Amino acid sequence: MSAQSNEDSERLTQPLLRPATRNSTSQVAIVGSNVCPIESLDYEIIENDLFKQDWRSRGKVQIFQYIFMKWLLCFLIGLIVSGIGFCNNLAVENLAGVKFVVTSNMMLARRFGMAFLVFSVSNFVLTLVASVITTFIAPAAAGSGIPEIIGSISAVSSSLLIGKAGPMVHTGACVAALLGQGGSKKYGLTCRWLRFFKNDRDRRDLITCGSAAGIAAAFRAPVGGVLFSLEEMASWWRSALLWRTFFTTAIVAIVLRALIDVCLSGKCGLFGTGGLIMFDVTSANVTYHLVDVPPVLILGVIGGILGSIYNFLLERVLRIYNFIYEKGPAYKILLACTISISTSCLLFGLPWLASCRPCPTDATEACPTIGRSGNYKKFQCPPDQYNDLASLIFNTNDDAIRNLFSKNTDSEFQHSSILIFFFTCFFLSIFSYGIVAPAGLFVPVIVTGASYGRFVGMLIGRRSNLNHGLFAVLGAASLLGGSMRMTVSLCVIILELTNNLLLLPLIMLVLLISKTVADTFNGNIYDIIMKLKGLPYLEAHAEPFMRQLIVGDVVTGPLQLFHGIEKVGNIVHVLKTTRHHGFPVIDESPLSESSVLFGLILRSHLIALLKKKAFLSTPVPTGIEAFRQFSAGDFAKRGSGNGDKIEDIELTGEEMDMFLDLHHFTNTSPYTVVETMSLAKALLLFREVGLRHLLVIPKISNRSPVVGILTRHDFMPEHVLGLHPLLVRSKWKRVRFRFPRLIQIF
Amino acid sequence: MSAQSNEDSERLTQPLLRPATRNSTSQVAIVGSNVCPIESLDYEIIENDLFKQDWRSRGKVQIFQYIFMKWLLCFLIGLIVSGIGFCNNLAVENLAGVKFVVTSNMMLARRFGMAFLVFSVSNFVLTLVASVITTFIAPAAAGSGIPEIIGSISAVSSSLLIGKAGPMVHTGACVAALLGQGGSKKYGLTCRWLRFFKNDRDRRDLITCGSAAGIAAAFRAPVGGVLFSLEEMASWWRSALLWRTFFTTAIVAIVLRALIDVCLSGKCGLFGTGGLIMFDVTSANVTYHLVDVPPVLILGVIGGILGSIYNFLLERVLRIYNFIYEKGPAYKILLACTISISTSCLLFGLPWLASCRPCPTDATEACPTIGRSGNYKKFQCPPDQYNDLASLIFNTNDDAIRNLFSKNTDSEFQHSSILIFFFTCFFLSIFSYGIVAPAGLFVPVIVTGASYGRFVGMLIGRRSNLNHGLFAVLGAASLLGGSMRMTVSLCVIILELTNNLLLLPLIMLVLLISKTVADTFNGNIYDIIMKLKGLPYLEAHAEPFMRQLIVGDVVTGPLQLFHGIEKVGNIVHVLKTTRHHGFPVIDESPLSESSVLFGLILRSHLIALLKKKAFLSTPVPTGIEAFRQFSAGDFAKRGSGNGDKIEDIELTGEEMDMFLDLHHFTNTSPYTVVETMSLAKALLLFREVGLRHLLVIPKISNRSPVVGILTRHDFMPEHVLGLHPLLVRSKWKRVRFRFPRLIQIF
């Protein structure tokens, strides 16, 4: 049962929710450790006598407290996350905006050296702030979310090529987790009505809502947020959760709409009057015919190849960074600063390569734009001319995307400028992601993909009915598809970002092709990052070779059992010498000499029992009075990192010789499989029901009533292949490595 | 085990997929019968030796055949369904269009009597065709889909207030089921490459794709189709299925786009040049502020109340219809004709109530429209005047919706006309749905909701920034939410229908409110219809009272077991005297005198074995040679209604005394629960893993190794409450009936 013990720390709140992998802040915790500092949550309801009594005693008032609180929490999550998301955008646009305005003014006065100095020093300082916060204040993923947001604001404002969606998802999850715990107990901010939410199940539901709210707030894409959390994040799903997530993101959408109303009256400074749609490409006359399909196919294929190369390179760079980070926090900050300086140099230096071009006479915007972020950057050019590369590179990421997506600007860019921009984005985003600052991947991938798409559009030129802006949208879709490998949620997010449903068939086509092409090379970027971090993410599908194994093949090691009435000393000894989180409880059978399985008891419940010291002097079953001393609250899930430890409990020698009646606190309905069950089918049960422990019972009954416990680790393909090395050379293994995702269909 | 036997017929291909309930054609099969003519499908993989051998022997070629065929089938489904959907729309618009043009021309010549005659006779004939086809050619839901489509075309063209989406979903499912079987075996249209698809799992996946394609083709809403099949139809879901459904609907979107290209060149007759967006309400200047929220809230609340009244009335009407239908097929056709004549009278008669109004001078369209379907119907009015009620009621449903959604027409309608139209639609759609013709509910609910919303908009008038067209959209959303009770999928479908993302926050708000309000009164319309039809749909969530029961509480009746090597006569006797679909197989234990559970064998597999007559003269286990006579194809799932029956197998007395070795054909990995497992948790396993049989094993081992089998019926709340009548008076029961949906949250 070696695997049973690998879950020992409570540092992360959301092990199965992927946002933990989206931000680079938790690399600190994983590097160089084989033991994964993750505790699995459990969707299973622990049905022991205490739970049943609590359940039966819930009156109408409690039921409505629970329902009301659940919706109230979702409402609050939506409200807070949308507020944070709005302030985040506002702060970034204003910080970065002021920086660009000041620099541009200096450029206008032709004080180029001074401009570079201001630009690079402000970037440097902002990056430093972000990396110091990340390194020292919120090193792991379990913060309140506030340090992440401050870090994200300064990192994104510092012109690094990183996104703000990832940190928003993380912040949303943190907000949800904190609200579910009723604020922090440390500061006395807890609420009696929240007592029903102190379990894994409700916590995980709330975190799912929080993550969806994060995406909704970052991209103003509420439906996309729901689908993202459905497709990419939650490992377990139920229809009630769909509804609640939808409610949360609806709140986000409504609150954002109201906040944007404020900006419409011009009170948001350089944020401008940004509407609910971020990169509006509405143009009533989107027409395309069959002749436009081949270029889109090519766009998809190349996007898929680029996406898989992107994933491959990102993995290599992250490996190198992990190696550097092992040397200490100073190196982390040093690396971040190096990236910041290089970025500044590139962003300021590269536009000099582009030649100045005369302003178009039919430009819908002021040209050149001076003193604000706009489409036609003057940079070093003489009056009435603009620098097309500077318009892209010497700009915020959002403005660059808007510029690339814009219509009626087909002649704005030169081939060389777009190409330089594409390569800069491609490599800068790979090198920027892994630094110790809250960083997302969505925006960098969109920028890179849009520049690639626009370049293809320029090559095809007038042979297609699509304008270059639409090519940029499709290019962004193809690179997103090739790197993230989502389908429905990406499609909806792109629709919500661009507000053009007429493009839908083409976006679907390009996503399908780029995902299919990229899947033949490697896995999606989240899986790669998750594997790098050592997070034991269990895929929903069974590997084909698991059909050749039975559960008994992976059950290993000695099993720790407790009796229904167990000696305190034994319990303490087992808890101290093992790190298992669940123990089978057995009873003597009244009919035969063999024993029967009574259920499963959790470590945390045993510790709570020991802490209460409700011991018996003789091994006699207790009755109903056992409950009097306990309330469900004693066994409620503690907040992250606040769990009691067995080492903290002090017991006298006399107490050690006494007994504990475990019956009332044992989950009498654990899920079980017979040892001859196929491993693939056991995995399906484990994943679909959302288990943490799965008991294995013997086929022939005259042995012990339980032969093992399976946890997440026992199902990990690497673990199984380690136990059965002969399988490595089977054809399934080969198929698996050659077509990692296609194999899902089995 | 009484419940084990209730599944005896194979008439429906998709018991768990809801489209079967969407069309009224299968009422025939259910009325008056307690035994439900449904066979459950099974997502579980039957892992017997034969399967394992087949699995191991699959080479690379077979794997790629399987992958390739799976995608090819999805492609074909998309292609065929989009073609059918397009032709369906084309035929309806042209049939109904010609009818309206001819009638209008007669009206123009003031030959009103003749016009009414043509109108009502053509409606009558079309309805007759639809109901005769439905009654005699395709009485149950298991057709090829073609009769349904012809029926749907004529029914929708006959001005009945019924939708075309429901039949399209059904047709999509039929196309998928037929393709998966490789066409019909009867006509020799089968394909060797399809042999891997003859199992429940793949069939159900394909049917899910087909249903999604149906929605995508009916509403030209590909993403909405995916989400609809996810939220409302599939009872079991996995991420690979999401991708494949998305692929199918992408094909639909692309093919539809290409077909619409043909129409743009004017070759589609009266279909016109309909684009990919059906009811385009794009208007760049959608602005709304906090002041617009209260009217929207009211809209949602009233929409929710109307929706639940709609569901309530529909249920009553369907009950009355079922009562009429029991009298025979003549009554069915008679009812359909009565509804048709009443509809004709109402549609032709009501517009006379409305006064003629002068054409607006700033109308963007010709006014009055003569000789084609348009916004301003002339009807009986003098030149340069129009009849606003006729514009709505004497029109196709699609045109009425377009008219209600239109902007810049705020002064087109009178209060009284809209109100008359609303009540007509509300009641006509309720009375029309249950007639024996393929009928959907989406379009009627949209028309009704849009007229209600427009009326509210007219009442609010200039106090709101929203134009009346947008109020109509929100009204349609509120009634859809109040009656169908979906969230994400409805939201996306409405977005795809109207192409206006700026409305998203308001649509989300209105959907949430109307669903919440309606949920306090009754269940969603599909659940109501499903219950009326006697379909045993198992909810995904457990009822609270199930936590008070253990599995042993619902296990009833004697259990039929087989031994690993069983006498042929015994098998035949059991198969003939019971209707169970699965039987536990037990073996003598080598170590003790008690027996052990070996696995579960299916009725269909036993029949296949008996048919092959591979009998043994002595009860000795067979070796590998047992396989030689069998291929996986012998046990492949047959097409609907083609399964062999035990009565068809003739055996001699000598054969009856011989033996069968069941070991190699028994699923050795059935899912099991211990008899003390809580019923709620067993239900979770049953639903999440997609089971058909769940074995119950004893807690104490010196009894039989298996104490019962649970099937879908054993988990139905009605069945459980029947066994335990005391629970009926528990508070959970009360909570359940008062708040049927809110209870989900537990």
PDB file of C-alpha atoms in Angstrom, chain B residues 349-511:
ATOM      1  CA  GLY B 349     -60.574  34.101 -38.503  1.00  0.00           C
ATOM      2  CA  LEU B 350     -58.672  35.972 -35.807  1.00  0.00           C
ATOM      3  CA  PRO B 351     -57.015  38.582 -38.061  1.00  0.00           C
ATOM      4  CA  TRP B 352     -60.482  39.953 -38.815  1.00  0.00           C
ATOM      5  CA  LEU B 353     -60.616  41.132 -35.227  1.00  0.00           C
ATOM      6  CA  ALA B 354     -57.676  43.454 -35.768  1.00  0.00           C
ATOM      7  CA  SER B 355     -58.247  46.813 -37.356  1.00  0.00           C
ATOM      8  CA  CYS B 356     -56.293  47.812 -40.440  1.00  0.00           C
ATOM      9  CA  ARG B 357     -53.488  50.274 -39.892  1.00  0.00           C
ATOM     10  CA  PRO B 358     -51.819  52.605 -42.356  1.00  0.00           C
ATOM     11  CA  CYS B 359     -48.386  51.561 -43.533  1.00  0.00           C
ATOM     12  CA  PRO B 360     -45.560  53.382 -41.747  1.00  0.00           C
ATOM     13  CA  THR B 361     -43.805  55.858 -44.004  1.00  0.00           C
ATOM     14  CA  ASP B 362     -40.365  54.856 -42.755  1.00  0.00           C
ATOM     15  CA  ALA B 363     -40.833  51.105 -43.177  1.00  0.00           C
ATOM     16  CA  THR B 364     -37.639  49.361 -44.308  1.00  0.00           C
ATOM     17  CA  GLU B 365     -39.737  46.737 -46.068  1.00  0.00           C
ATOM     18  CA  ALA B 366     -42.429  46.865 -48.715  1.00  0.00           C
ATOM     19  CA  CYS B 367     -45.783  47.562 -47.035  1.00  0.00           C
ATOM     20  CA  PRO B 368     -48.138  45.872 -47.421  1.00  0.00           C
ATOM     21  CA  THR B 369     -46.314  42.728 -48.561  1.00  0.00           C
ATOM     22  CA  ILE B 370     -48.196  40.965 -51.276  1.00  0.00           C
ATOM     23  CA  GLY B 371     -47.404  37.639 -52.842  1.00  0.00           C
ATOM     24  CA  ARG B 372     -44.700  36.612 -50.387  1.00  0.00           C
ATOM     25  CA  SER B 373     -44.241  36.129 -46.676  1.00  0.00           C
ATOM     26  CA  GLY B 374     -43.233  39.399 -45.111  1.00  0.00           C
ATOM     27  CA  ASN B 375     -43.559  41.769 -42.182  1.00  0.00           C
ATOM     28  CA  TYR B 376     -46.654  43.728 -43.194  1.00  0.00           C
ATOM     29  CA  LYS B 377     -49.481  41.438 -44.284  1.00  0.00           C
ATOM     30  CA  LYS B 378     -52.236  43.028 -46.306  1.00  0.00           C
ATOM     31  CA  PHE B 379     -54.878  40.381 -45.519  1.00  0.00           C
ATOM     32  CA  GLN B 380     -58.320  41.967 -45.899  1.00  0.00           C
ATOM     33  CA  CYS B 381     -57.084  45.555 -45.660  1.00  0.00           C
ATOM     34  CA  PRO B 382     -57.423  48.284 -48.294  1.00  0.00           C
ATOM     35  CA  PRO B 383     -54.286  49.348 -50.207  1.00  0.00           C
ATOM     36  CA  ASP B 384     -51.537  51.051 -48.199  1.00  0.00           C
ATOM     37  CA  GLN B 385     -52.801  49.504 -45.011  1.00  0.00           C
ATOM     38  CA  TYR B 386     -51.762  46.345 -43.214  1.00  0.00           C
ATOM     39  CA  ASN B 387     -53.230  43.960 -40.657  1.00  0.00           C
ATOM     40  CA  ASP B 388     -50.765  43.610 -37.765  1.00  0.00           C
ATOM     41  CA  LEU B 389     -52.340  40.453 -36.357  1.00  0.00           C
ATOM     42  CA  ALA B 390     -52.255  38.767 -39.746  1.00  0.00           C
ATOM     43  CA  SER B 391     -48.552  39.666 -39.999  1.00  0.00           C
ATOM     44  CA  LEU B 392     -48.006  37.406 -37.022  1.00  0.00           C
ATOM     45  CA  ILE B 393     -50.663  34.766 -37.240  1.00  0.00           C
ATOM     46  CA  PHE B 394     -51.170  34.345 -40.975  1.00  0.00           C
ATOM     47  CA  ASN B 395     -47.502  33.587 -41.540  1.00  0.00           C
ATOM     48  CA  THR B 396     -44.980  30.814 -41.037  1.00  0.00           C
ATOM     49  CA  ASN B 397     -43.647  30.444 -37.515  1.00  0.00           C
ATOM     50  CA  ASP B 398     -40.171  31.479 -38.603  1.00  0.00           C
ATOM     51  CA  ASP B 399     -41.474  34.662 -40.172  1.00  0.00           C
ATOM     52  CA  ALA B 400     -43.556  35.443 -37.109  1.00  0.00           C
ATOM     53  CA  ILE B 401     -40.488  35.087 -34.903  1.00  0.00           C
ATOM     54  CA  ARG B 402     -38.398  37.238 -37.235  1.00  0.00           C
ATOM     55  CA  ASN B 403     -41.160  39.822 -37.162  1.00  0.00           C
ATOM     56  CA  LEU B 404     -41.369  39.825 -33.373  1.00  0.00           C
ATOM     57  CA  PHE B 405     -37.583  40.057 -32.990  1.00  0.00           C
ATOM     58  CA  SER B 406     -37.249  42.889 -35.506  1.00  0.00           C
ATOM     59  CA  LYS B 407     -36.003  46.303 -34.428  1.00  0.00           C
ATOM     60  CA  ASN B 408     -37.260  49.682 -35.640  1.00  0.00           C
ATOM     61  CA  THR B 409     -40.792  48.271 -35.680  1.00  0.00           C
ATOM     62  CA  ASP B 410     -41.825  49.421 -32.227  1.00  0.00           C
ATOM     63  CA  SER B 411     -45.039  50.934 -33.521  1.00  0.00           C
ATOM     64  CA  GLU B 412     -45.993  48.050 -35.798  1.00  0.00           C
ATOM     65  CA  PHE B 413     -48.273  46.211 -33.392  1.00  0.00           C
ATOM     66  CA  GLN B 414     -51.305  47.048 -31.326  1.00  0.00           C
ATOM     67  CA  HIS B 415     -51.549  45.791 -27.770  1.00  0.00           C
ATOM     68  CA  SER B 416     -54.663  43.787 -28.527  1.00  0.00           C
ATOM     69  CA  SER B 417     -53.128  42.030 -31.529  1.00  0.00           C
ATOM     70  CA  ILE B 418     -50.065  40.900 -29.627  1.00  0.00           C
ATOM     71  CA  LEU B 419     -52.212  39.718 -26.745  1.00  0.00           C
ATOM     72  CA  ILE B 420     -54.529  37.729 -29.036  1.00  0.00           C
ATOM     73  CA  PHE B 421     -51.488  36.231 -30.733  1.00  0.00           C
ATOM     74  CA  PHE B 422     -49.939  35.274 -27.410  1.00  0.00           C
ATOM     75  CA  PHE B 423     -53.016  33.457 -26.150  1.00  0.00           C
ATOM     76  CA  THR B 424     -53.552  31.741 -29.506  1.00  0.00           C
ATOM     77  CA  CYS B 425     -49.985  30.468 -29.553  1.00  0.00           C
ATOM     78  CA  PHE B 426     -50.003  29.451 -25.917  1.00  0.00           C
ATOM     79  CA  PHE B 427     -53.046  27.227 -26.216  1.00  0.00           C
ATOM     80  CA  LEU B 428     -52.673  26.086 -29.817  1.00  0.00           C
ATOM     81  CA  SER B 429     -49.140  24.859 -29.179  1.00  0.00           C
ATOM     82  CA  ILE B 430     -50.290  22.898 -26.147  1.00  0.00           C
ATOM     83  CA  PHE B 431     -53.094  21.252 -28.094  1.00  0.00           C
ATOM     84  CA  SER B 432     -50.982  20.651 -31.190  1.00  0.00           C
ATOM     85  CA  TYR B 433     -47.991  18.965 -29.565  1.00  0.00           C
ATOM     86  CA  GLY B 434     -49.619  15.690 -28.643  1.00  0.00           C
ATOM     87  CA  ILE B 435     -51.228  14.863 -31.990  1.00  0.00           C
ATOM     88  CA  VAL B 436     -49.880  11.917 -33.974  1.00  0.00           C
ATOM     89  CA  ALA B 437     -47.416  13.834 -36.100  1.00  0.00           C
ATOM     90  CA  PRO B 438     -43.714  14.454 -35.556  1.00  0.00           C
ATOM     91  CA  ALA B 439     -43.756  17.592 -33.465  1.00  0.00           C
ATOM     92  CA  GLY B 440     -41.191  19.654 -31.632  1.00  0.00           C
ATOM     93  CA  LEU B 441     -41.632  22.140 -28.825  1.00  0.00           C
ATOM     94  CA  PHE B 442     -38.834  24.618 -29.337  1.00  0.00           C
ATOM     95  CA  VAL B 443     -40.339  26.797 -32.034  1.00  0.00           C
ATOM     96  CA  PRO B 444     -43.829  27.047 -30.459  1.00  0.00           C
ATOM     97  CA  VAL B 445     -42.287  28.042 -27.142  1.00  0.00           C
ATOM     98  CA  ILE B 446     -40.094  30.631 -28.878  1.00  0.00           C
ATOM     99  CA  VAL B 447     -43.094  32.142 -30.726  1.00  0.00           C
ATOM    100  CA  THR B 448     -45.192  32.236 -27.576  1.00  0.00           C
ATOM    101  CA  GLY B 449     -42.380  33.644 -25.459  1.00  0.00           C
ATOM    102  CA  ALA B 450     -41.467  36.244 -28.055  1.00  0.00           C
ATOM    103  CA  SER B 451     -45.043  37.555 -28.225  1.00  0.00           C
ATOM    104  CA  TYR B 452     -45.207  37.693 -24.436  1.00  0.00           C
ATOM    105  CA  GLY B 453     -41.869  39.510 -24.299  1.00  0.00           C
ATOM    106  CA  ARG B 454     -42.892  41.973 -26.982  1.00  0.00           C
ATOM    107  CA  PHE B 455     -46.109  42.696 -25.102  1.00  0.00           C
ATOM    108  CA  VAL B 456     -44.150  43.470 -21.925  1.00  0.00           C
ATOM    109  CA  GLY B 457     -41.838  45.653 -24.002  1.00  0.00           C
ATOM    110  CA  MET B 458     -44.825  47.567 -25.347  1.00  0.00           C
ATOM    111  CA  LEU B 459     -46.172  48.080 -21.829  1.00  0.00           C
ATOM    112  CA  ILE B 460     -42.844  49.405 -20.608  1.00  0.00           C
ATOM    113  CA  GLY B 461     -42.409  51.502 -23.735  1.00  0.00           C
ATOM    114  CA  ARG B 462     -39.933  54.324 -23.651  1.00  0.00           C
ATOM    115  CA  ARG B 463     -39.016  53.801 -20.010  1.00  0.00           C
ATOM    116  CA  SER B 464     -36.458  51.238 -21.164  1.00  0.00           C
ATOM    117  CA  ASN B 465     -33.470  51.554 -23.486  1.00  0.00           C
ATOM    118  CA  LEU B 466     -34.209  48.199 -25.058  1.00  0.00           C
ATOM    119  CA  ASN B 467     -36.271  48.077 -28.213  1.00  0.00           C
ATOM    120  CA  HIS B 468     -39.296  45.796 -28.431  1.00  0.00           C
ATOM    121  CA  GLY B 469     -37.434  43.263 -30.555  1.00  0.00           C
ATOM    122  CA  LEU B 470     -34.921  42.708 -27.777  1.00  0.00           C
ATOM    123  CA  PHE B 471     -37.767  42.341 -25.300  1.00  0.00           C
ATOM    124  CA  ALA B 472     -39.173  39.651 -27.580  1.00  0.00           C
ATOM    125  CA  VAL B 473     -35.803  37.834 -27.521  1.00  0.00           C
ATOM    126  CA  LEU B 474     -35.708  38.002 -23.736  1.00  0.00           C
ATOM    127  CA  GLY B 475     -39.337  36.877 -23.531  1.00  0.00           C
ATOM    128  CA  ALA B 476     -38.544  33.854 -25.694  1.00  0.00           C
ATOM    129  CA  ALA B 477     -35.582  33.081 -23.440  1.00  0.00           C
ATOM    130  CA  SER B 478     -37.714  33.359 -20.314  1.00  0.00           C
ATOM    131  CA  LEU B 479     -40.403  30.992 -21.580  1.00  0.00           C
ATOM    132  CA  LEU B 480     -37.805  28.522 -22.847  1.00  0.00           C
ATOM    133  CA  GLY B 481     -36.108  28.662 -19.455  1.00  0.00           C
ATOM    134  CA  GLY B 482     -39.420  28.256 -17.662  1.00  0.00           C
ATOM    135  CA  SER B 483     -40.468  25.262 -19.685  1.00  0.00           C
ATOM    136  CA  MET B 484     -37.296  23.419 -20.779  1.00  0.00           C
ATOM    137  CA  ARG B 485     -35.227  24.423 -17.722  1.00  0.00           C
ATOM    138  CA  MET B 486     -31.867  24.220 -19.432  1.00  0.00           C
ATOM    139  CA  THR B 487     -29.258  26.863 -18.806  1.00  0.00           C
ATOM    140  CA  VAL B 488     -26.018  26.798 -20.729  1.00  0.00           C
ATOM    141  CA  SER B 489     -27.300  25.079 -23.843  1.00  0.00           C
ATOM    142  CA  LEU B 490     -30.372  27.320 -24.120  1.00  0.00           C
ATOM    143  CA  CYS B 491     -28.204  30.352 -23.636  1.00  0.00           C
ATOM    144  CA  VAL B 492     -25.867  29.329 -26.443  1.00  0.00           C
ATOM    145  CA  ILE B 493     -28.733  28.310 -28.726  1.00  0.00           C
ATOM    146  CA  ILE B 494     -30.376  31.709 -28.268  1.00  0.00           C
ATOM    147  CA  LEU B 495     -27.055  33.408 -28.934  1.00  0.00           C
ATOM    148  CA  GLU B 496     -26.539  31.371 -32.080  1.00  0.00           C
ATOM    149  CA  LEU B 497     -30.097  32.062 -33.221  1.00  0.00           C
ATOM    150  CA  THR B 498     -29.860  35.796 -32.715  1.00  0.00           C
ATOM    151  CA  ASN B 499     -26.148  36.576 -33.157  1.00  0.00           C
ATOM    152  CA  ASN B 500     -25.972  39.193 -30.476  1.00  0.00           C
ATOM    153  CA  LEU B 501     -23.431  38.595 -27.759  1.00  0.00           C
ATOM    154  CA  LEU B 502     -24.053  41.961 -26.164  1.00  0.00           C
ATOM    155  CA  LEU B 503     -27.364  40.616 -24.896  1.00  0.00           C
ATOM    156  CA  LEU B 504     -25.629  37.747 -23.119  1.00  0.00           C
ATOM    157  CA  PRO B 505     -25.757  39.123 -19.545  1.00  0.00           C
ATOM    158  CA  LEU B 506     -29.472  39.825 -19.864  1.00  0.00           C
ATOM    159  CA  ILE B 507     -30.219  36.431 -21.398  1.00  0.00           C
ATOM    160  CA  MET B 508     -28.305  34.683 -18.629  1.00  0.00           C
ATOM    161  CA  LEU B 509     -30.194  36.684 -16.029  1.00  0.00           C
ATOM    162  CA  VAL B 510     -33.591  35.968 -17.509  1.00  0.00           C
ATOM    163  CA  LEU B 511     -32.862  32.252 -17.919  1.00  0.00           C
TER     164      LEU B 511
END
